[in-house]
Amino acid sequence: MKQAVRILLTVLLVLVLAVGGYAAYVFLSWYRLDDNLPLEVQTLHDYGIDRPLETGRRYRAASYNIGFGAYSGDYSFFMDGGTESRARSPEAVVENVSGAVQALQELDPDFLLLQEVDVDGTRSHHQDEWALVCSQTAYLHGTFAQNYDSPYLFWPLLSPHGANRAGQATFSKLPITSALRRQLPIEESFMKLVDLDRCYSVQRLSVGERELVLYNLHLSAYTSDGTIAEKQLKMLFADMLAEYEKGNYAIAGGDFNKDILGHSEETFGVSGPDYTWAQPIPPELVPEGLSIVAPFDEDDPVPSCRNADRPYGPGSYVVTVDGFIVSANVTVERASVYDTAFRWSDHNPVYLDFILE
């Protein structure tokens, strides 16, 4: 009996030490990048283009959360209530990212904003998705802003999510003069370990003596503190408004993780108590001089995102969380969702046709 007790205590001690050691590893490995971090503007293709943007001319910006190359239409994700934690294979990652790029090529945007682009991840079988997109597109300039560099997550036990580094990738057919990474506020409790090192990237392009300031964002989703998303939005709004007041043009695009339609449940006819993560943006938060532009066609409404608690199909929860913010000196001609039926990601790409006044 005493021998059995000693063995049991030894096993328990080993387990306690293992759990404690892993917890220490996670906390010690966690870090945040500095605010106002300059980003390298990479020349991806040298076409000899050195012309500024023009006023009065139509341009197109597109935004697409590519879901780290995992989300085929029948994929479900454990953090959304599904069963899977990784892309199914390296080949699946390449297929999904390539399919996303092909859809974007049909839109042919002048400016492309991507989110959840893995550069090295267990979940994406260590495929460099930034390099993959660069090889399949023909943009002049590109920037990458790290939004996620997690220690190894040993969950789910049979197929751990692992260690992953990802971020926002921005591409432009016209010259980007400089770029910056801004650090967003996040939770300070232990919940910061399951959120990302949230940021938005800021790209500057010449428009004569003024500038187009282009923001690529991916706001928080997995938080216990509902004020965090509002703090993030307030910071972004203040930044954009300051640029507008200088006479510059400001456009932000990306994944807000908010119901930017404000009425997605009524529009798409799907609701439920389990789907409360995408709340509308309070109108009073948006300052004068800026407008939220939700991609929407009244005659043919298409959502921009599905909840990945199950394979996509009838009854899936859908919502529009991807869209744009523009300053008052930007005229919006069209904002819409490009319907891919969620074949390559849990998001659909959205696009904005605009003119700088």
mmCIF file of C-alpha atoms in Angstrom:
data_model
loop_
_atom_site.group_PDB
_atom_site.id
_atom_site.type_symbol
_atom_site.label_atom_id
_atom_site.label_comp_id
_atom_site.label_asym_id
_atom_site.label_seq_id
_atom_site.Cartn_x
_atom_site.Cartn_y
_atom_site.Cartn_z
ATOM 1 C CA MET A 1 0.000 0.000 0.000
ATOM 2 C CA LYS A 2 2.795 2.423 0.940
ATOM 3 C CA GLN A 3 4.573 1.656 -2.336
ATOM 4 C CA ALA A 4 1.421 2.414 -4.294
ATOM 5 C CA VAL A 5 0.953 5.704 -2.438
ATOM 6 C CA ARG A 6 4.560 6.708 -3.133
ATOM 7 C CA ILE A 7 4.124 5.943 -6.835
ATOM 8 C CA LEU A 8 0.901 7.969 -6.953
ATOM 9 C CA LEU A 9 2.514 10.918 -5.175
ATOM 10 C CA THR A 10 5.488 10.766 -7.521
ATOM 11 C CA VAL A 11 3.203 10.800 -10.547
ATOM 12 C CA LEU A 12 1.256 13.745 -9.132
ATOM 13 C CA LEU A 13 4.483 15.612 -8.393
ATOM 14 C CA VAL A 14 5.707 15.060 -11.955
ATOM 15 C CA LEU A 15 2.396 16.313 -13.318
ATOM 16 C CA VAL A 16 2.472 19.415 -11.099
ATOM 17 C CA LEU A 17 6.039 20.183 -12.151
ATOM 18 C CA ALA A 18 5.191 19.651 -15.825
ATOM 19 C CA VAL A 19 2.138 21.926 -15.671
ATOM 20 C CA GLY A 20 4.042 24.525 -13.651
ATOM 21 C CA GLY A 21 6.981 24.392 -16.028
ATOM 22 C CA TYR A 22 4.721 24.788 -19.052
ATOM 23 C CA ALA A 23 2.889 27.720 -17.438
ATOM 24 C CA ALA A 24 6.232 29.387 -16.728
ATOM 25 C CA TYR A 25 7.327 28.777 -20.323
ATOM 26 C CA VAL A 26 4.156 30.391 -21.709
ATOM 27 C CA PHE A 27 4.395 33.467 -19.483
ATOM 28 C CA LEU A 28 8.127 33.930 -20.043
ATOM 29 C CA SER A 29 7.789 33.471 -23.813
ATOM 30 C CA TRP A 30 4.957 35.975 -24.210
ATOM 31 C CA TYR A 31 5.979 39.410 -25.437
ATOM 32 C CA ARG A 32 4.730 42.410 -27.387
ATOM 33 C CA LEU A 33 6.453 44.328 -30.139
ATOM 34 C CA ASP A 34 7.094 48.026 -29.618
ATOM 35 C CA ASP A 35 4.632 50.672 -30.704
ATOM 36 C CA ASN A 36 5.434 52.891 -33.715
ATOM 37 C CA LEU A 37 7.672 50.191 -35.141
ATOM 38 C CA PRO A 38 8.897 51.062 -38.671
ATOM 39 C CA LEU A 39 8.062 48.392 -41.257
ATOM 40 C CA GLU A 40 10.187 47.453 -44.219
ATOM 41 C CA VAL A 41 8.585 48.437 -47.509
ATOM 42 C CA GLN A 42 9.582 45.598 -49.787
ATOM 43 C CA THR A 43 9.847 46.063 -53.537
ATOM 44 C CA LEU A 44 8.239 42.886 -54.866
ATOM 45 C CA HIS A 45 8.371 43.727 -58.586
ATOM 46 C CA ASP A 46 10.313 46.587 -60.099
ATOM 47 C CA TYR A 47 8.178 48.185 -62.803
ATOM 48 C CA GLY A 48 9.897 51.554 -62.653
ATOM 49 C CA ILE A 49 6.695 53.134 -61.311
ATOM 50 C CA ASP A 50 7.333 56.352 -59.423
ATOM 51 C CA ARG A 51 4.088 58.206 -59.856
ATOM 52 C CA PRO A 52 1.868 59.408 -57.015
ATOM 53 C CA LEU A 53 -1.821 58.665 -56.700
ATOM 54 C CA GLU A 54 -4.191 61.047 -58.430
ATOM 55 C CA THR A 55 -7.291 62.835 -57.242
ATOM 56 C CA GLY A 56 -10.476 62.277 -59.213
ATOM 57 C CA ARG A 57 -9.430 58.784 -60.273
ATOM 58 C CA ARG A 58 -11.147 55.569 -59.232
ATOM 59 C CA TYR A 59 -9.117 53.082 -57.187
ATOM 60 C CA ARG A 60 -10.022 49.763 -55.591
ATOM 61 C CA ALA A 61 -8.969 48.378 -52.211
ATOM 62 C CA ALA A 62 -9.741 44.802 -51.139
ATOM 63 C CA SER A 63 -9.484 43.155 -47.741
ATOM 64 C CA TYR A 64 -9.447 39.424 -47.012
ATOM 65 C CA ASN A 65 -8.830 37.436 -43.838
ATOM 66 C CA ILE A 66 -7.366 34.236 -45.323
ATOM 67 C CA GLY A 67 -7.645 32.259 -42.068
ATOM 68 C CA PHE A 68 -4.021 30.965 -42.103
ATOM 69 C CA GLY A 69 -4.843 28.753 -45.071
ATOM 70 C CA ALA A 70 -6.887 26.227 -43.099
ATOM 71 C CA TYR A 71 -10.539 27.046 -43.653
ATOM 72 C CA SER A 72 -11.930 25.102 -46.534
ATOM 73 C CA GLY A 73 -15.719 25.083 -46.553
ATOM 74 C CA ASP A 74 -15.960 21.911 -44.471
ATOM 75 C CA TYR A 75 -13.402 22.999 -41.842
ATOM 76 C CA SER A 76 -14.337 23.751 -38.220
ATOM 77 C CA PHE A 77 -12.056 25.423 -35.648
ATOM 78 C CA PHE A 78 -11.743 24.466 -31.988
ATOM 79 C CA MET A 79 -11.707 28.065 -30.684
ATOM 80 C CA ASP A 80 -15.047 28.649 -32.441
ATOM 81 C CA GLY A 81 -16.590 25.481 -31.013
ATOM 82 C CA GLY A 82 -15.443 23.153 -33.794
ATOM 83 C CA THR A 83 -13.078 20.188 -33.744
ATOM 84 C CA GLU A 84 -9.942 21.076 -35.739
ATOM 85 C CA SER A 85 -6.869 23.031 -34.681
ATOM 86 C CA ARG A 86 -4.548 22.872 -37.696
ATOM 87 C CA ALA A 87 -4.777 22.953 -41.437
ATOM 88 C CA ARG A 88 -5.237 19.420 -42.695
ATOM 89 C CA SER A 89 -1.956 19.255 -44.622
ATOM 90 C CA PRO A 90 0.712 21.460 -46.208
ATOM 91 C CA GLU A 91 -1.014 20.855 -49.539
ATOM 92 C CA ALA A 92 -4.308 22.104 -48.108
ATOM 93 C CA VAL A 93 -2.619 25.329 -46.995
ATOM 94 C CA VAL A 94 -1.193 25.941 -50.465
ATOM 95 C CA GLU A 95 -4.534 25.107 -52.085
ATOM 96 C CA ASN A 96 -6.519 27.464 -49.838
ATOM 97 C CA VAL A 97 -4.086 30.376 -50.043
ATOM 98 C CA SER A 98 -3.762 29.965 -53.811
ATOM 99 C CA GLY A 99 -7.550 29.827 -54.162
ATOM 100 C CA ALA A 100 -7.845 33.024 -52.111
ATOM 101 C CA VAL A 101 -5.277 34.738 -54.339
ATOM 102 C CA GLN A 102 -7.129 33.606 -57.468
ATOM 103 C CA ALA A 103 -10.373 35.113 -56.144
ATOM 104 C CA LEU A 104 -8.565 38.376 -55.423
ATOM 105 C CA GLN A 105 -7.064 38.467 -58.886
ATOM 106 C CA GLU A 106 -10.593 38.486 -60.274
ATOM 107 C CA LEU A 107 -11.219 41.629 -58.206
ATOM 108 C CA ASP A 108 -7.904 43.155 -59.358
ATOM 109 C CA PRO A 109 -7.510 45.637 -56.472
ATOM 110 C CA ASP A 110 -4.933 48.425 -56.519
ATOM 111 C CA PHE A 111 -4.444 47.908 -52.783
ATOM 112 C CA LEU A 112 -4.710 44.539 -51.052
ATOM 113 C CA LEU A 113 -5.062 44.073 -47.287
ATOM 114 C CA LEU A 114 -4.706 40.520 -45.937
ATOM 115 C CA GLN A 115 -5.071 39.242 -42.380
ATOM 116 C CA GLU A 116 -4.051 35.966 -40.683
ATOM 117 C CA VAL A 117 -1.104 35.424 -42.992
ATOM 118 C CA ASP A 118 1.155 32.802 -41.389
ATOM 119 C CA VAL A 119 4.886 33.018 -41.987
ATOM 120 C CA ASP A 120 5.827 30.114 -39.700
ATOM 121 C CA GLY A 121 3.244 28.083 -37.846
ATOM 122 C CA THR A 122 2.493 24.636 -36.533
ATOM 123 C CA ARG A 123 -1.137 25.204 -37.486
ATOM 124 C CA SER A 124 -0.174 25.907 -41.107
ATOM 125 C CA HIS A 125 2.523 23.202 -41.375
ATOM 126 C CA HIS A 126 5.256 25.869 -41.502
ATOM 127 C CA GLN A 127 4.182 27.151 -44.909
ATOM 128 C CA ASP A 128 5.345 30.735 -45.540
ATOM 129 C CA GLU A 129 2.096 32.268 -46.750
ATOM 130 C CA TRP A 130 3.611 35.732 -47.183
ATOM 131 C CA ALA A 131 6.109 34.304 -49.668
ATOM 132 C CA LEU A 132 3.357 32.297 -51.356
ATOM 133 C CA VAL A 133 1.150 35.353 -51.910
ATOM 134 C CA CYS A 134 4.140 37.400 -53.108
ATOM 135 C CA SER A 135 4.984 34.715 -55.673
ATOM 136 C CA GLN A 136 1.432 34.617 -57.037
ATOM 137 C CA THR A 137 0.724 38.351 -57.289
ATOM 138 C CA ALA A 138 2.340 41.217 -59.170
ATOM 139 C CA TYR A 139 2.269 44.143 -56.754
ATOM 140 C CA LEU A 140 4.970 46.790 -56.705
ATOM 141 C CA HIS A 141 5.320 47.086 -52.931
ATOM 142 C CA GLY A 142 4.391 45.037 -49.888
ATOM 143 C CA THR A 143 4.649 45.268 -46.103
ATOM 144 C CA PHE A 144 4.221 42.697 -43.342
ATOM 145 C CA ALA A 145 3.204 43.556 -39.756
ATOM 146 C CA GLN A 146 3.479 40.788 -37.168
ATOM 147 C CA ASN A 147 0.249 40.369 -35.235
ATOM 148 C CA TYR A 148 0.896 37.020 -33.585
ATOM 149 C CA ASP A 149 3.943 35.135 -32.281
ATOM 150 C CA SER A 150 2.650 32.611 -29.791
ATOM 151 C CA PRO A 151 4.457 30.103 -27.595
ATOM 152 C CA TYR A 152 3.560 26.472 -28.208
ATOM 153 C CA LEU A 153 -0.064 25.780 -27.253
ATOM 154 C CA PHE A 154 -0.457 22.150 -26.178
ATOM 155 C CA TRP A 155 -4.164 22.092 -26.929
ATOM 156 C CA PRO A 156 -6.108 20.185 -28.122
ATOM 157 C CA LEU A 157 -4.032 17.362 -26.672
ATOM 158 C CA LEU A 158 -4.202 15.031 -29.669
ATOM 159 C CA SER A 159 -3.441 17.766 -32.202
ATOM 160 C CA PRO A 160 -1.964 20.839 -30.486
ATOM 161 C CA HIS A 161 -2.411 24.236 -32.087
ATOM 162 C CA GLY A 162 1.319 24.720 -31.564
ATOM 163 C CA ALA A 163 3.502 27.810 -31.994
ATOM 164 C CA ASN A 164 2.529 30.265 -34.693
ATOM 165 C CA ARG A 165 3.713 33.567 -36.165
ATOM 166 C CA ALA A 166 1.334 35.523 -38.363
ATOM 167 C CA GLY A 167 0.276 39.017 -39.283
ATOM 168 C CA GLN A 168 -1.173 41.502 -41.742
ATOM 169 C CA ALA A 169 0.179 41.752 -45.279
ATOM 170 C CA THR A 170 -0.423 44.864 -47.363
ATOM 171 C CA PHE A 171 0.219 45.147 -51.108
ATOM 172 C CA SER A 172 0.112 48.124 -53.453
ATOM 173 C CA LYS A 173 0.396 48.679 -57.196
ATOM 174 C CA LEU A 174 1.590 52.221 -56.436
ATOM 175 C CA PRO A 175 4.657 53.290 -54.437
ATOM 176 C CA ILE A 176 4.459 53.072 -50.646
ATOM 177 C CA THR A 177 6.757 55.755 -49.243
ATOM 178 C CA SER A 178 6.867 54.451 -45.651
ATOM 179 C CA ALA A 179 5.065 52.117 -43.260
ATOM 180 C CA LEU A 180 4.587 51.756 -39.511
ATOM 181 C CA ARG A 181 3.229 49.199 -37.059
ATOM 182 C CA ARG A 182 0.969 50.579 -34.307
ATOM 183 C CA GLN A 183 0.422 48.544 -31.165
ATOM 184 C CA LEU A 184 -3.227 48.274 -30.100
ATOM 185 C CA PRO A 185 -4.441 47.966 -26.491
ATOM 186 C CA ILE A 186 -5.219 44.413 -25.361
ATOM 187 C CA GLU A 187 -6.295 42.772 -22.120
ATOM 188 C CA GLU A 188 -3.805 42.844 -19.274
ATOM 189 C CA SER A 189 -5.096 39.695 -17.526
ATOM 190 C CA PHE A 190 -4.100 36.132 -18.388
ATOM 191 C CA MET A 191 -6.545 36.426 -21.297
ATOM 192 C CA LYS A 192 -3.782 38.201 -23.204
ATOM 193 C CA LEU A 193 -2.288 34.735 -23.732
ATOM 194 C CA VAL A 194 -5.180 33.685 -25.979
ATOM 195 C CA ASP A 195 -5.465 36.995 -27.808
ATOM 196 C CA LEU A 196 -3.010 38.234 -30.414
ATOM 197 C CA ASP A 197 -0.378 40.963 -30.155
ATOM 198 C CA ARG A 198 -2.937 43.182 -31.815
ATOM 199 C CA CYS A 199 -1.813 45.902 -34.162
ATOM 200 C CA TYR A 200 -2.656 47.784 -37.291
ATOM 201 C CA SER A 201 -0.212 48.718 -40.010
ATOM 202 C CA VAL A 202 -0.017 52.207 -41.515
ATOM 203 C CA GLN A 203 1.104 52.650 -45.125
ATOM 204 C CA ARG A 204 1.757 56.078 -46.645
ATOM 205 C CA LEU A 205 1.415 56.883 -50.350
ATOM 206 C CA SER A 206 1.912 60.249 -52.051
ATOM 207 C CA VAL A 207 -1.036 62.147 -53.528
ATOM 208 C CA GLY A 208 0.675 65.261 -54.819
ATOM 209 C CA GLU A 209 1.530 67.295 -51.723
ATOM 210 C CA ARG A 210 -0.801 65.173 -49.603
ATOM 211 C CA GLU A 211 -0.848 61.507 -48.639
ATOM 212 C CA LEU A 212 -3.158 58.531 -48.670
ATOM 213 C CA VAL A 213 -2.738 56.848 -45.291
ATOM 214 C CA LEU A 214 -3.814 53.218 -45.623
ATOM 215 C CA TYR A 215 -4.509 51.123 -42.514
ATOM 216 C CA ASN A 216 -4.648 47.309 -42.328
ATOM 217 C CA LEU A 217 -6.305 46.035 -39.156
ATOM 218 C CA HIS A 218 -7.414 42.910 -37.321
ATOM 219 C CA LEU A 219 -9.200 43.762 -34.065
ATOM 220 C CA SER A 220 -9.684 41.504 -31.054
ATOM 221 C CA ALA A 221 -12.203 38.676 -30.957
ATOM 222 C CA TYR A 222 -11.367 36.451 -27.955
ATOM 223 C CA THR A 223 -11.655 38.830 -25.004
ATOM 224 C CA SER A 224 -13.419 38.765 -21.649
ATOM 225 C CA ASP A 225 -13.313 42.558 -21.349
ATOM 226 C CA GLY A 226 -15.824 44.147 -23.717
ATOM 227 C CA THR A 227 -14.153 47.557 -23.477
ATOM 228 C CA ILE A 228 -10.979 46.390 -25.253
ATOM 229 C CA ALA A 229 -12.510 46.507 -28.745
ATOM 230 C CA GLU A 230 -13.834 50.013 -28.066
ATOM 231 C CA LYS A 231 -10.389 51.162 -26.897
ATOM 232 C CA GLN A 232 -8.886 49.747 -30.081
ATOM 233 C CA LEU A 233 -11.439 51.544 -32.242
ATOM 234 C CA LYS A 234 -10.968 54.828 -30.392
ATOM 235 C CA MET A 235 -7.210 54.665 -30.980
ATOM 236 C CA LEU A 236 -7.689 53.942 -34.681
ATOM 237 C CA PHE A 237 -10.295 56.698 -35.065
ATOM 238 C CA ALA A 238 -8.020 59.236 -33.350
ATOM 239 C CA ASP A 239 -5.117 58.297 -35.624
ATOM 240 C CA MET A 240 -7.215 58.548 -38.795
ATOM 241 C CA LEU A 241 -8.899 61.781 -37.739
ATOM 242 C CA ALA A 242 -5.524 63.413 -37.090
ATOM 243 C CA GLU A 243 -4.466 62.542 -40.652
ATOM 244 C CA TYR A 244 -7.696 63.897 -42.103
ATOM 245 C CA GLU A 245 -7.289 67.144 -40.185
ATOM 246 C CA LYS A 246 -3.812 67.498 -41.737
ATOM 247 C CA GLY A 247 -5.463 67.320 -45.162
ATOM 248 C CA ASN A 248 -4.507 63.713 -45.868
ATOM 249 C CA TYR A 249 -6.802 60.922 -47.031
ATOM 250 C CA ALA A 250 -7.380 58.064 -44.559
ATOM 251 C CA ILE A 251 -8.724 54.602 -45.403
ATOM 252 C CA ALA A 252 -8.763 51.610 -43.065
ATOM 253 C CA GLY A 253 -9.743 48.091 -44.032
ATOM 254 C CA GLY A 254 -9.705 44.706 -42.408
ATOM 255 C CA ASP A 255 -11.353 42.346 -39.955
ATOM 256 C CA PHE A 256 -13.134 44.342 -37.248
ATOM 257 C CA ASN A 257 -14.560 41.279 -35.447
ATOM 258 C CA LYS A 258 -17.639 43.487 -35.071
ATOM 259 C CA ASP A 259 -20.996 43.413 -36.842
ATOM 260 C CA ILE A 260 -20.264 46.430 -38.976
ATOM 261 C CA LEU A 261 -23.615 46.123 -40.746
ATOM 262 C CA GLY A 262 -25.245 46.528 -37.360
ATOM 263 C CA HIS A 263 -28.052 44.187 -38.399
ATOM 264 C CA SER A 264 -26.419 41.021 -39.722
ATOM 265 C CA GLU A 265 -28.772 38.701 -37.825
ATOM 266 C CA GLU A 266 -31.839 40.301 -39.402
ATOM 267 C CA THR A 267 -30.216 40.510 -42.834
ATOM 268 C CA PHE A 268 -28.986 36.918 -43.029
ATOM 269 C CA GLY A 269 -31.649 35.309 -40.837
ATOM 270 C CA VAL A 270 -29.322 33.433 -38.473
ATOM 271 C CA SER A 271 -28.992 34.124 -34.762
ATOM 272 C CA GLY A 272 -28.487 32.396 -31.458
ATOM 273 C CA PRO A 273 -27.252 32.862 -27.878
ATOM 274 C CA ASP A 274 -23.919 31.175 -28.679
ATOM 275 C CA TYR A 275 -23.003 33.829 -31.248
ATOM 276 C CA THR A 276 -22.425 37.025 -29.295
ATOM 277 C CA TRP A 277 -18.831 37.788 -30.274
ATOM 278 C CA ALA A 278 -19.690 40.117 -33.155
ATOM 279 C CA GLN A 279 -21.509 43.106 -31.670
ATOM 280 C CA PRO A 280 -22.391 46.276 -33.609
ATOM 281 C CA ILE A 281 -20.069 49.280 -33.344
ATOM 282 C CA PRO A 282 -21.781 51.991 -31.266
ATOM 283 C CA PRO A 283 -22.453 54.881 -33.679
ATOM 284 C CA GLU A 284 -21.440 57.433 -31.058
ATOM 285 C CA LEU A 285 -17.868 56.103 -31.181
ATOM 286 C CA VAL A 286 -17.376 57.255 -34.775
ATOM 287 C CA PRO A 287 -16.136 60.871 -34.863
ATOM 288 C CA GLU A 288 -17.279 63.464 -37.362
ATOM 289 C CA GLY A 289 -14.999 63.360 -40.375
ATOM 290 C CA LEU A 290 -14.907 59.548 -40.534
ATOM 291 C CA SER A 291 -17.445 57.000 -41.760
ATOM 292 C CA ILE A 292 -17.717 53.235 -41.443
ATOM 293 C CA VAL A 293 -18.348 51.650 -44.830
ATOM 294 C CA ALA A 294 -20.023 48.252 -44.611
ATOM 295 C CA PRO A 295 -19.816 46.186 -47.825
ATOM 296 C CA PHE A 296 -23.415 45.487 -48.726
ATOM 297 C CA ASP A 297 -25.610 44.968 -51.787
ATOM 298 C CA GLU A 298 -29.238 45.318 -50.816
ATOM 299 C CA ASP A 299 -30.428 43.273 -53.800
ATOM 300 C CA ASP A 300 -27.994 40.441 -53.106
ATOM 301 C CA PRO A 301 -26.687 40.574 -49.516
ATOM 302 C CA VAL A 302 -23.646 38.355 -48.909
ATOM 303 C CA PRO A 303 -21.978 37.938 -45.491
ATOM 304 C CA SER A 304 -18.239 38.385 -45.079
ATOM 305 C CA CYS A 305 -17.676 35.791 -42.338
ATOM 306 C CA ARG A 306 -18.990 32.467 -41.043
ATOM 307 C CA ASN A 307 -18.654 31.043 -37.558
ATOM 308 C CA ALA A 308 -16.450 27.960 -37.875
ATOM 309 C CA ASP A 309 -18.116 25.833 -35.206
ATOM 310 C CA ARG A 310 -19.259 23.490 -37.981
ATOM 311 C CA PRO A 311 -18.700 22.960 -41.712
ATOM 312 C CA TYR A 312 -20.318 25.675 -43.766
ATOM 313 C CA GLY A 313 -23.872 24.925 -44.833
ATOM 314 C CA PRO A 314 -27.525 25.710 -44.139
ATOM 315 C CA GLY A 315 -27.933 27.097 -40.630
ATOM 316 C CA SER A 316 -24.335 28.289 -40.302
ATOM 317 C CA TYR A 317 -24.023 31.549 -38.417
ATOM 318 C CA VAL A 318 -22.904 34.298 -40.804
ATOM 319 C CA VAL A 319 -22.145 37.970 -40.243
ATOM 320 C CA THR A 320 -20.356 40.887 -41.883
ATOM 321 C CA VAL A 321 -17.300 41.824 -39.818
ATOM 322 C CA ASP A 322 -14.989 42.936 -42.636
ATOM 323 C CA GLY A 323 -15.148 46.398 -44.112
ATOM 324 C CA PHE A 324 -13.682 49.869 -44.241
ATOM 325 C CA ILE A 325 -13.440 53.266 -42.598
ATOM 326 C CA VAL A 326 -12.898 56.355 -44.756
ATOM 327 C CA SER A 327 -12.284 60.036 -44.116
ATOM 328 C CA ALA A 328 -14.745 62.600 -45.433
ATOM 329 C CA ASN A 329 -12.516 63.572 -48.368
ATOM 330 C CA VAL A 330 -12.827 60.054 -49.823
ATOM 331 C CA THR A 331 -15.837 59.389 -52.050
ATOM 332 C CA VAL A 332 -17.086 55.806 -51.931
ATOM 333 C CA GLU A 333 -18.488 54.567 -55.230
ATOM 334 C CA ARG A 334 -19.120 50.981 -54.173
ATOM 335 C CA ALA A 335 -18.474 48.635 -51.256
ATOM 336 C CA SER A 336 -19.320 44.967 -51.636
ATOM 337 C CA VAL A 337 -18.585 41.389 -50.601
ATOM 338 C CA TYR A 338 -17.171 39.029 -53.215
ATOM 339 C CA ASP A 339 -18.980 35.726 -52.764
ATOM 340 C CA THR A 340 -16.573 32.778 -52.662
ATOM 341 C CA ALA A 341 -19.079 30.662 -50.677
ATOM 342 C CA PHE A 342 -16.323 30.428 -48.019
ATOM 343 C CA ARG A 343 -14.448 27.947 -50.172
ATOM 344 C CA TRP A 344 -10.950 29.161 -49.228
ATOM 345 C CA SER A 345 -11.429 30.814 -45.833
ATOM 346 C CA ASP A 346 -13.990 31.450 -43.117
ATOM 347 C CA HIS A 347 -14.171 34.948 -44.628
ATOM 348 C CA ASN A 348 -15.168 36.315 -48.003
ATOM 349 C CA PRO A 349 -13.103 39.136 -49.517
ATOM 350 C CA VAL A 350 -14.586 42.625 -49.409
ATOM 351 C CA TYR A 351 -13.740 45.528 -51.685
ATOM 352 C CA LEU A 352 -14.075 49.282 -51.869
ATOM 353 C CA ASP A 353 -14.137 51.435 -55.012
ATOM 354 C CA PHE A 354 -13.209 55.009 -54.091
ATOM 355 C CA ILE A 355 -12.082 58.385 -55.405
ATOM 356 C CA LEU A 356 -9.783 60.815 -53.599
ATOM 357 C CA GLU A 357 -11.381 64.265 -53.774
#
